């Protein structure tokens, strides 16, 4: 459906978006979209690595018949290269009850 748009139609869509959001907000929106995409990509890689590590640990514990101890460093959400204010540590849920 998108592949059969003519250049004039694409230009009209871009003009409508430009009129709706204005010239000042479009760069900010594109920047935030890029940051979100980078965070999503890094989190997907981290989840994949954790899954591979868990699979390897499970395979090792089955082969050795001993439970494997894992010491994981605290994870950090990576910021974009020039943005150091949005990097923050990820807090793991604490399952201790206080009473």
Coordinates of C-alpha atoms in Angstrom, one line a residue, residues 26-66:
X26 CA 9.6 17.8 14.3
X27 CA 13.4 17.6 15.2
X28 CA 12.5 16.9 18.9
X29 CA 10.1 14.2 17.9
X30 CA 12.6 12.5 15.5
X31 CA 15.3 12.7 18.2
X32 CA 13.1 11.1 20.8
X33 CA 12.0 8.4 18.3
X34 CA 15.7 7.6 17.7
X35 CA 16.5 7.4 21.4
X36 CA 13.5 5.1 21.9
X37 CA 14.7 2.9 19.1
X38 CA 18.2 2.7 20.5
X39 CA 16.9 1.8 24.0
X40 CA 14.6 -0.9 22.5
X41 CA 17.4 -2.4 20.5
X42 CA 19.8 -2.4 23.5
X43 CA 17.2 -4.0 25.8
X44 CA 16.4 -6.6 23.2
X45 CA 20.1 -7.5 22.9
X46 CA 20.3 -7.7 26.7
X47 CA 17.3 -10.0 27.0
X48 CA 18.8 -12.2 24.3
X49 CA 22.1 -12.4 26.1
X50 CA 20.4 -13.2 29.4
X51 CA 18.4 -16.0 27.7
X52 CA 21.6 -17.4 26.1
X53 CA 23.4 -17.2 29.5
X54 CA 20.5 -18.9 31.2
X55 CA 20.4 -21.7 28.6
X56 CA 24.2 -22.2 29.0
X57 CA 23.9 -22.2 32.8
X58 CA 21.1 -24.7 32.6
X59 CA 23.0 -26.9 30.2
X60 CA 26.1 -26.7 32.4
X61 CA 24.2 -27.5 35.6
X62 CA 22.6 -30.5 34.0
X63 CA 25.9 -31.7 32.7
X64 CA 27.7 -31.2 36.0
X65 CA 24.7 -32.1 38.2
X66 CA 25.5 -29.1 40.4

